[in-house]
Short mmCIF file of N, CA, C and O and ligand atoms in Angstrom, two decimals:
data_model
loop_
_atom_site.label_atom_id
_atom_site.label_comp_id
_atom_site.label_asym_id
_atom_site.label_seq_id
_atom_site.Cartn_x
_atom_site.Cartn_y
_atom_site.Cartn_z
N UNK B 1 155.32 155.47 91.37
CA UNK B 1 154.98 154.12 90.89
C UNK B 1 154.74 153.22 92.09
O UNK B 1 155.43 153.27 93.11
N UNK B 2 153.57 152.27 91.90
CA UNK B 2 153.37 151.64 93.88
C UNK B 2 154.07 150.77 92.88
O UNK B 2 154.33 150.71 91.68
N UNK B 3 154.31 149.88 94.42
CA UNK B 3 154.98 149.14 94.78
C UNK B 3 154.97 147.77 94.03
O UNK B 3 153.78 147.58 93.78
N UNK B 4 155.71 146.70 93.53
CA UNK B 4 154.84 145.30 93.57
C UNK B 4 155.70 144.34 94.17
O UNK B 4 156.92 144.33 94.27
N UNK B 5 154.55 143.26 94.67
CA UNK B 5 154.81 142.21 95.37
C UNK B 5 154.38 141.28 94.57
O UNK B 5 153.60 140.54 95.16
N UNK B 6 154.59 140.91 93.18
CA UNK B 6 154.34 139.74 92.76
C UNK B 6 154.04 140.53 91.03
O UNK B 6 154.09 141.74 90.79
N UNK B 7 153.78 139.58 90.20
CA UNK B 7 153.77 139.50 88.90
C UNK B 7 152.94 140.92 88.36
O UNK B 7 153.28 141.92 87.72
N UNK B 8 151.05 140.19 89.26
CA UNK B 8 150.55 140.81 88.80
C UNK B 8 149.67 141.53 90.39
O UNK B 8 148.52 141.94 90.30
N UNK B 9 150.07 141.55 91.09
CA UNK B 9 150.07 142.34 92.27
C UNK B 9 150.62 143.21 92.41
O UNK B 9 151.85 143.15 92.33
N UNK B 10 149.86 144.57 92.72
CA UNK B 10 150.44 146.14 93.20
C UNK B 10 150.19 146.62 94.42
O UNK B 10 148.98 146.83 94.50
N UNK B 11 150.71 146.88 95.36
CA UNK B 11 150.15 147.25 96.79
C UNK B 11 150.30 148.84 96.44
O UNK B 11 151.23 149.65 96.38
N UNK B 12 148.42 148.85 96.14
CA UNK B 12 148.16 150.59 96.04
C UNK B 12 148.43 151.88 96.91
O UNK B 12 148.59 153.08 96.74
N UNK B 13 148.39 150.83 98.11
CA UNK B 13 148.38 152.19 99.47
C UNK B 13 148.49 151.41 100.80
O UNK B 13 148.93 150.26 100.77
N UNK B 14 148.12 151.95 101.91
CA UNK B 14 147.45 151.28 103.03
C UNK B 14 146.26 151.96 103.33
O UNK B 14 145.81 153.06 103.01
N UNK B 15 145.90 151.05 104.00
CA UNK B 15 144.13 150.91 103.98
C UNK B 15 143.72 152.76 104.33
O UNK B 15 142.98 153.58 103.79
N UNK B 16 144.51 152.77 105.33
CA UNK B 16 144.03 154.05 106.00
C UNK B 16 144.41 155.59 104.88
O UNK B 16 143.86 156.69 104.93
N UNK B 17 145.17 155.27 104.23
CA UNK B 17 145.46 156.61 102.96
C UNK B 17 144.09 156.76 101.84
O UNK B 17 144.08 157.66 101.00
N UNK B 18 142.79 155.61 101.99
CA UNK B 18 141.90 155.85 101.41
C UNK B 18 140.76 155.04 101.95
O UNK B 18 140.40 153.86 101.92
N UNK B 19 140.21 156.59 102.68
CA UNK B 19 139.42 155.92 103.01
C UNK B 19 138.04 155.86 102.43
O UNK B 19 137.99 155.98 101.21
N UNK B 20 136.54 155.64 103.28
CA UNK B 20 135.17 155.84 102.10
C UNK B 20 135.00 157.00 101.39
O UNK B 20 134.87 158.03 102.04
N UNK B 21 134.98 157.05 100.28
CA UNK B 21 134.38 158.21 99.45
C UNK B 21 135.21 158.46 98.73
O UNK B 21 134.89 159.10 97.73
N UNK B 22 137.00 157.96 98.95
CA UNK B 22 138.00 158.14 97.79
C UNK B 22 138.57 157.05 97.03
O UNK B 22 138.39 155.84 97.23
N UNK B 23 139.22 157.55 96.20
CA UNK B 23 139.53 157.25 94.93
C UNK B 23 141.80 157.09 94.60
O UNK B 23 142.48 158.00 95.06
N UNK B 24 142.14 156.51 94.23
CA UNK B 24 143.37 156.47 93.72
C UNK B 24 143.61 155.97 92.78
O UNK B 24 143.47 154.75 92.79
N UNK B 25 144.06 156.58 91.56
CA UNK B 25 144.43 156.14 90.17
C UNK B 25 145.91 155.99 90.16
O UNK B 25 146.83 156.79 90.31
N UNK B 26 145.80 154.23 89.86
CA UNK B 26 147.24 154.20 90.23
C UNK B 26 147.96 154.03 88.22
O UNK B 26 147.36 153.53 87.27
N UNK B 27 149.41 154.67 88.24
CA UNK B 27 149.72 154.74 86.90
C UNK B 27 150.55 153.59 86.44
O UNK B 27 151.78 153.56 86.43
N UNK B 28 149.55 152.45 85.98
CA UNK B 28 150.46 151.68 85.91
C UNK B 28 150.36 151.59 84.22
O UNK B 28 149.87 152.58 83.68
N UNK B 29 150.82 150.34 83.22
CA UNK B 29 150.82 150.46 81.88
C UNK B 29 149.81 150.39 81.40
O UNK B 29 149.94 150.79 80.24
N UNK B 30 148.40 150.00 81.66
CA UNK B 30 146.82 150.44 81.68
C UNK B 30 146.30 150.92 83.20
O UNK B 30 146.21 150.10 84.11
N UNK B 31 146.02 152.13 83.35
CA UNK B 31 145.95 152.72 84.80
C UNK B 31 144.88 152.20 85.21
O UNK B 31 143.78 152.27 84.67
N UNK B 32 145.25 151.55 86.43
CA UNK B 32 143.79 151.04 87.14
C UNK B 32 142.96 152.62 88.08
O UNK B 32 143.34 153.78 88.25
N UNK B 33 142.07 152.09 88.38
CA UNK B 33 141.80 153.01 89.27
C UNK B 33 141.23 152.09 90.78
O UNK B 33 140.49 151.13 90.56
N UNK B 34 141.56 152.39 92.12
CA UNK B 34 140.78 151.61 93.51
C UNK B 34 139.67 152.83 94.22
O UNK B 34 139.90 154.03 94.37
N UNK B 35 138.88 152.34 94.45
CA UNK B 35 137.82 153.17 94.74
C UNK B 35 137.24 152.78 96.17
O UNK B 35 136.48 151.81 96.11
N UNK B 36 137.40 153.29 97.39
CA UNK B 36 136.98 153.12 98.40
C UNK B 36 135.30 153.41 98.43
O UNK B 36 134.94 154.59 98.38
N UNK B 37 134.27 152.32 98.51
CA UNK B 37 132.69 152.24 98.67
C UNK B 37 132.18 152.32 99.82
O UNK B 37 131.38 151.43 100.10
N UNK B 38 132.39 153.11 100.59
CA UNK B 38 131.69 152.65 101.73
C UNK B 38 132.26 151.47 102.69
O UNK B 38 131.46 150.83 103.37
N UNK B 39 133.65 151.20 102.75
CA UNK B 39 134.36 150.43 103.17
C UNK B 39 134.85 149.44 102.35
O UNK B 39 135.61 148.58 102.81
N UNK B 40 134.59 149.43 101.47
CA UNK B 40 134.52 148.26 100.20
C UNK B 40 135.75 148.54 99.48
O UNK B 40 136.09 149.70 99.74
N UNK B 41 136.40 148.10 98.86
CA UNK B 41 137.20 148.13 97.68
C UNK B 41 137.24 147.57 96.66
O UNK B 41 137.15 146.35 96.61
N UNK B 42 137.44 148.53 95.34
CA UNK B 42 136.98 148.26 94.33
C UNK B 42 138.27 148.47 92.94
O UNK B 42 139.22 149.24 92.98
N UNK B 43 138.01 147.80 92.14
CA UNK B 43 139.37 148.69 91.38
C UNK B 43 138.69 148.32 89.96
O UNK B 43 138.19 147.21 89.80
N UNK B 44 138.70 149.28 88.93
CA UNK B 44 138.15 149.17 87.67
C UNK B 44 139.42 149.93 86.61
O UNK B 44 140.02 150.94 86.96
N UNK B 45 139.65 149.25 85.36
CA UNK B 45 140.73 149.70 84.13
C UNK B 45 140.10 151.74 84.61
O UNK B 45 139.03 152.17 85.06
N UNK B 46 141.08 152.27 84.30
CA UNK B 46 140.40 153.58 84.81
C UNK B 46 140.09 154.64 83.65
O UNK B 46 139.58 155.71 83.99
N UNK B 47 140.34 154.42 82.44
CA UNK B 47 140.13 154.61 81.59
C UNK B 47 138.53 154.32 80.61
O UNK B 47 138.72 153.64 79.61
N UNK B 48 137.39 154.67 80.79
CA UNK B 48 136.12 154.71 80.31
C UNK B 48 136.49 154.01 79.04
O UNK B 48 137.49 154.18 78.36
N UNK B 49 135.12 152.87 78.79
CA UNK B 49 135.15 151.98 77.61
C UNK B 49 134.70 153.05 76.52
O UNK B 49 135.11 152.64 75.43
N UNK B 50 134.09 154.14 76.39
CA UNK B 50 133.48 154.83 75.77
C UNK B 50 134.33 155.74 74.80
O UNK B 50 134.21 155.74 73.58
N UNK B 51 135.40 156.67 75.71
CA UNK B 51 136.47 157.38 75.24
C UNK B 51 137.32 157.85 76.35
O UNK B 51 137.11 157.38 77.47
N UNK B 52 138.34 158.79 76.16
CA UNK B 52 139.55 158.95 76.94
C UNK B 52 139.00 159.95 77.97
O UNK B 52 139.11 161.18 77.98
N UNK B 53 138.26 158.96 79.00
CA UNK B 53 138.43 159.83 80.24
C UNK B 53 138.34 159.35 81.21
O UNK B 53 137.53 158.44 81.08
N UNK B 54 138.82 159.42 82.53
CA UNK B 54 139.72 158.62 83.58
C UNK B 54 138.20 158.72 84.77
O UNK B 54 137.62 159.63 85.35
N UNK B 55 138.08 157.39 84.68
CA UNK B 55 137.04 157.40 85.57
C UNK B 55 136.87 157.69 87.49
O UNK B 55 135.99 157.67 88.35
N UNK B 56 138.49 157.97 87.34
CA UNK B 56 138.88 158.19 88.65
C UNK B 56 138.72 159.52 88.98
O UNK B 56 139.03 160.05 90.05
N UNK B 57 138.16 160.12 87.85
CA UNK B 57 137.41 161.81 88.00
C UNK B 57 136.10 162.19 87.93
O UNK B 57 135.62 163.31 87.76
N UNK B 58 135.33 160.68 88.15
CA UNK B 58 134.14 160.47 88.18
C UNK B 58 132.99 160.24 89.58
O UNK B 58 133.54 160.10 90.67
N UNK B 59 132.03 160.21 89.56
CA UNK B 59 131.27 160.31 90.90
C UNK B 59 130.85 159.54 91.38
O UNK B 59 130.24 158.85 90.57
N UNK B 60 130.79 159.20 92.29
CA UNK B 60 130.82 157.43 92.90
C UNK B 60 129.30 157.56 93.60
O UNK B 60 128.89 158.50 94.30
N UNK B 61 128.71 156.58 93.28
CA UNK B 61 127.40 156.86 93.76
C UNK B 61 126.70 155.51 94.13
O UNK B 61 127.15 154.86 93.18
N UNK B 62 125.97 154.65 94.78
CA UNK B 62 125.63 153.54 94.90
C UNK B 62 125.92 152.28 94.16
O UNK B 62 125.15 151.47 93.66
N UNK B 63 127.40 152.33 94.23
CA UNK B 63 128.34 151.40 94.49
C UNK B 63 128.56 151.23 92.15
O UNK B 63 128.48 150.28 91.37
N UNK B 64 128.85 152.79 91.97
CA UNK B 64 128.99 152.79 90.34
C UNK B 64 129.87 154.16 90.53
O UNK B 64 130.07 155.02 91.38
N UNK B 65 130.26 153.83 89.20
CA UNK B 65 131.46 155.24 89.28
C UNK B 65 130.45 156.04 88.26
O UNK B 65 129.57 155.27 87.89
N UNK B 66 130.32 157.31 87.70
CA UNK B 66 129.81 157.95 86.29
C UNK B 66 130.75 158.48 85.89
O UNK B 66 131.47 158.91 86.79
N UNK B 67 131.09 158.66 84.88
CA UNK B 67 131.96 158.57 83.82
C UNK B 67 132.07 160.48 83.96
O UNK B 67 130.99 161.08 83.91
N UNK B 68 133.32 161.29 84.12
CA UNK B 68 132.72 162.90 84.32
C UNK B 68 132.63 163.18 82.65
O UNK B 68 131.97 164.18 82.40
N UNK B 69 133.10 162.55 81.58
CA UNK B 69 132.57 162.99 79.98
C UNK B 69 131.00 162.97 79.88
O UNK B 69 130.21 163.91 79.86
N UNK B 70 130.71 161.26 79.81
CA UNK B 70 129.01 161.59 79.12
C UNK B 70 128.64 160.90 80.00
O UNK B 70 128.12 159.92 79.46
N UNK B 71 128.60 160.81 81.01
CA UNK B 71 127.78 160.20 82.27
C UNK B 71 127.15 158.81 82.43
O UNK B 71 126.33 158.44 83.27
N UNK B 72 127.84 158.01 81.24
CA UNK B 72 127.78 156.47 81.93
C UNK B 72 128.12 156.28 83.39
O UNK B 72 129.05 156.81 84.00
N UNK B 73 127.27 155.48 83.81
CA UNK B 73 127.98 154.78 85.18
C UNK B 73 128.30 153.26 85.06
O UNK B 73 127.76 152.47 84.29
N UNK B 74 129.33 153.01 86.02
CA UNK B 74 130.03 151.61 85.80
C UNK B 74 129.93 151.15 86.89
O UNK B 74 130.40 151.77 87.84
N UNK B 75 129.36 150.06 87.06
CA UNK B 75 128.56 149.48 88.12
C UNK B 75 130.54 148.87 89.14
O UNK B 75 131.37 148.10 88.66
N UNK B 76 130.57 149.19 89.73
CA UNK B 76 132.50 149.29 90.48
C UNK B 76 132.40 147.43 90.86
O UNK B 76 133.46 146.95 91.25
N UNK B 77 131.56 146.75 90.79
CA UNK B 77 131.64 145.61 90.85
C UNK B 77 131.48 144.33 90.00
O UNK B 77 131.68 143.18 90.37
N UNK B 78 131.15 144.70 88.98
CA UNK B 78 131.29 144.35 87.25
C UNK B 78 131.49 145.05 86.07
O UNK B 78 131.35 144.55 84.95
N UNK B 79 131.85 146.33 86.33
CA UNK B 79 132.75 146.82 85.49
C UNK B 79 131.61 147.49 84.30
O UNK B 79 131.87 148.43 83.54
N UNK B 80 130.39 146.80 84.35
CA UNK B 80 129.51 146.88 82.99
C UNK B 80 128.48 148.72 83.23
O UNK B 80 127.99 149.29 84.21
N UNK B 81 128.56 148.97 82.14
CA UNK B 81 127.53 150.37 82.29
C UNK B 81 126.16 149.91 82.19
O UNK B 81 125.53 148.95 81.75
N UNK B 82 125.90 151.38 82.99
CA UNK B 82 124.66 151.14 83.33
C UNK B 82 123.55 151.58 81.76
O UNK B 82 122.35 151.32 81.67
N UNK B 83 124.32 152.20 80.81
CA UNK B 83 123.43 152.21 79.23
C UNK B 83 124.38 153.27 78.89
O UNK B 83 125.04 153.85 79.76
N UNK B 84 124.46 153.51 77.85
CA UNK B 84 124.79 154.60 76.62
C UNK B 84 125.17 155.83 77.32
O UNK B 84 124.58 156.30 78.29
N UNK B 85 126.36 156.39 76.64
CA UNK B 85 126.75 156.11 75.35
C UNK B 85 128.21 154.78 75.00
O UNK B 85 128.80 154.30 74.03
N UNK B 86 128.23 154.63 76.88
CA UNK B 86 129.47 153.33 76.81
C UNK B 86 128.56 151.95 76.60
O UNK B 86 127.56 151.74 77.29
N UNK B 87 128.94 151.22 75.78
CA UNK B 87 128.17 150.01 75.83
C UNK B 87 128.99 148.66 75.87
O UNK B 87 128.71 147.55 75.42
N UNK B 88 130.29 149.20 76.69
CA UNK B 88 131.45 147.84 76.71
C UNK B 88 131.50 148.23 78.69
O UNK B 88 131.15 149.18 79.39
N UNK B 89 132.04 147.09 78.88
CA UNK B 89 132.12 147.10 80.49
C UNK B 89 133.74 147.25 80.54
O UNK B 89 134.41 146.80 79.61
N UNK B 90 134.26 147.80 81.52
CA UNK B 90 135.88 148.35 81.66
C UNK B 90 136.43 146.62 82.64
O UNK B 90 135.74 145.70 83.08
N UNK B 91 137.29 146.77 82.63
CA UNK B 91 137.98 145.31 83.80
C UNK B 91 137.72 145.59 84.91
O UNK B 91 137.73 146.75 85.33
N UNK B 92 137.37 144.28 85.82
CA UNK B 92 137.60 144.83 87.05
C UNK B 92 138.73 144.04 87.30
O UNK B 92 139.29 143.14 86.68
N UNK B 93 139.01 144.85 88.78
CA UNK B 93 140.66 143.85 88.98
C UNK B 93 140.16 143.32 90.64
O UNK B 93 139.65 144.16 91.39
N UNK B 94 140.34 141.97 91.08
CA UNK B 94 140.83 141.70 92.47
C UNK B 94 141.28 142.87 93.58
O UNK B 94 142.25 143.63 93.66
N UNK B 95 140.50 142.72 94.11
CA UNK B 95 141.34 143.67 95.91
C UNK B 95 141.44 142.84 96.60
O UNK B 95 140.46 142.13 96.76
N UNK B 96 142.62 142.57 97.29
CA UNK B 96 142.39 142.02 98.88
C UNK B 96 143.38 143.02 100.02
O UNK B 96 144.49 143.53 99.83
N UNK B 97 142.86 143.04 100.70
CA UNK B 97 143.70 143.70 101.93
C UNK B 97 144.75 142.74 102.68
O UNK B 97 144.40 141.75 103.32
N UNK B 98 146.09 143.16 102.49
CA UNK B 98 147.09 142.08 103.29
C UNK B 98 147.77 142.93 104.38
O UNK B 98 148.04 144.09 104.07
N UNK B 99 147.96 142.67 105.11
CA UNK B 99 148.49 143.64 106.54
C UNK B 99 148.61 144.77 106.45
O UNK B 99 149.61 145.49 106.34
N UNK B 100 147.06 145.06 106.51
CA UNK B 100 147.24 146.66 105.94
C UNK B 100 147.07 147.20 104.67
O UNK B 100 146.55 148.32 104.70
N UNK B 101 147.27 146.86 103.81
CA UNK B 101 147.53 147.17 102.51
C UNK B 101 146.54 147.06 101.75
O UNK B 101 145.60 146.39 102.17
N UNK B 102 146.44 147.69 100.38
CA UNK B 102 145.23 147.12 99.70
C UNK B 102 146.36 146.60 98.63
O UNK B 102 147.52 147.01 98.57
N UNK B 103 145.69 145.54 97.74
CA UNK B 103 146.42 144.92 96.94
C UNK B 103 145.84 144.84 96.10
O UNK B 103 144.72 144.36 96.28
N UNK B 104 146.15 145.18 94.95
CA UNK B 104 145.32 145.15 93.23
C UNK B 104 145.78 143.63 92.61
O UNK B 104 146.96 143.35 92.41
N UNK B 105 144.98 142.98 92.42
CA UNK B 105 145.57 141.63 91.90
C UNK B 105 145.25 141.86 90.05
O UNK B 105 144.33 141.32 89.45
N UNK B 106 146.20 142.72 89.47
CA UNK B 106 145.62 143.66 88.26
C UNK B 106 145.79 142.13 86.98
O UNK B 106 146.67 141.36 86.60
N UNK B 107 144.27 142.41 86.70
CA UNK B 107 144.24 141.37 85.34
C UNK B 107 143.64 140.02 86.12
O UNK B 107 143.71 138.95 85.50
N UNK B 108 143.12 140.04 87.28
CA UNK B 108 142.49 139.05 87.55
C UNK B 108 141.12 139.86 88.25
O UNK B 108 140.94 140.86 88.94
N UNK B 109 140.42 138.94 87.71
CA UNK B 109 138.65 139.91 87.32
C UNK B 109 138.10 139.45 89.03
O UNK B 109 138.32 138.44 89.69
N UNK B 110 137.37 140.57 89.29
CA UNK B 110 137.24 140.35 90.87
C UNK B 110 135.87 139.50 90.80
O UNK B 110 135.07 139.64 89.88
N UNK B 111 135.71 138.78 91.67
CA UNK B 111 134.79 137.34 92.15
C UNK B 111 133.79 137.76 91.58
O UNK B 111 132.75 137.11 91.58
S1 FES C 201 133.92 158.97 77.81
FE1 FES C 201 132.85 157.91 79.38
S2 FES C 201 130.79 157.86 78.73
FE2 FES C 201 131.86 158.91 77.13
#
């Protein structure tokens, strides 16, 4: 279970335990998932709007996750698919990096 520093703050990792190209599904009471982009961080509900499958087992590709069931992709920076068969967008959550750390600010929708 990570860590928390506040209500709705989880410190997922430190920076360096994920770096570009991975992924950590963290288990919290709706599992987020943080997704390292190319230096970027990203965190989306990790659970596909479509049906039960964890998008943190999905393929990250110009800056969208695809879904590994029916191959929606979810754009990792608004949450919304890119068309059918998901036609709801998943949450996104806040990242910020604090000394090191990445921090899920979970339930507050990123900028
Ligand atoms: S479960 Fe994700 S697109 Fe169907």
């Amino acid at each position: 279970m990570p860590a928390q520093t506040g209500p709705n703050d989880v410190v997922a990792c430190a920076v360096g335990d994920l770096p570009p190209g991975e992924v950590l599904r963290l288990d919290l009471d709706v599992p987020v998932s943080v997704f390292n982009d190319e230096g970027e961080f990203y965190a989306l509900d990790d659970t596909c709007s479509h049906a039960e499958a964890s998008l943190s087992e999905g393929f990250v590709e110009d800056c969208a996750v695809e879904c590994p069931l029916h191959a929606s992709a979810f754009d990792l920076r608004t949450g919304r698919p890119s068309g059918p068969p998901a036609v709801r967008p998943v949450r996104t959550h806040a990242v910020s990096v604090v000394d090191g750390q990445v921090v899920v600010h979970v339930g507050t929708p990123r900028a």
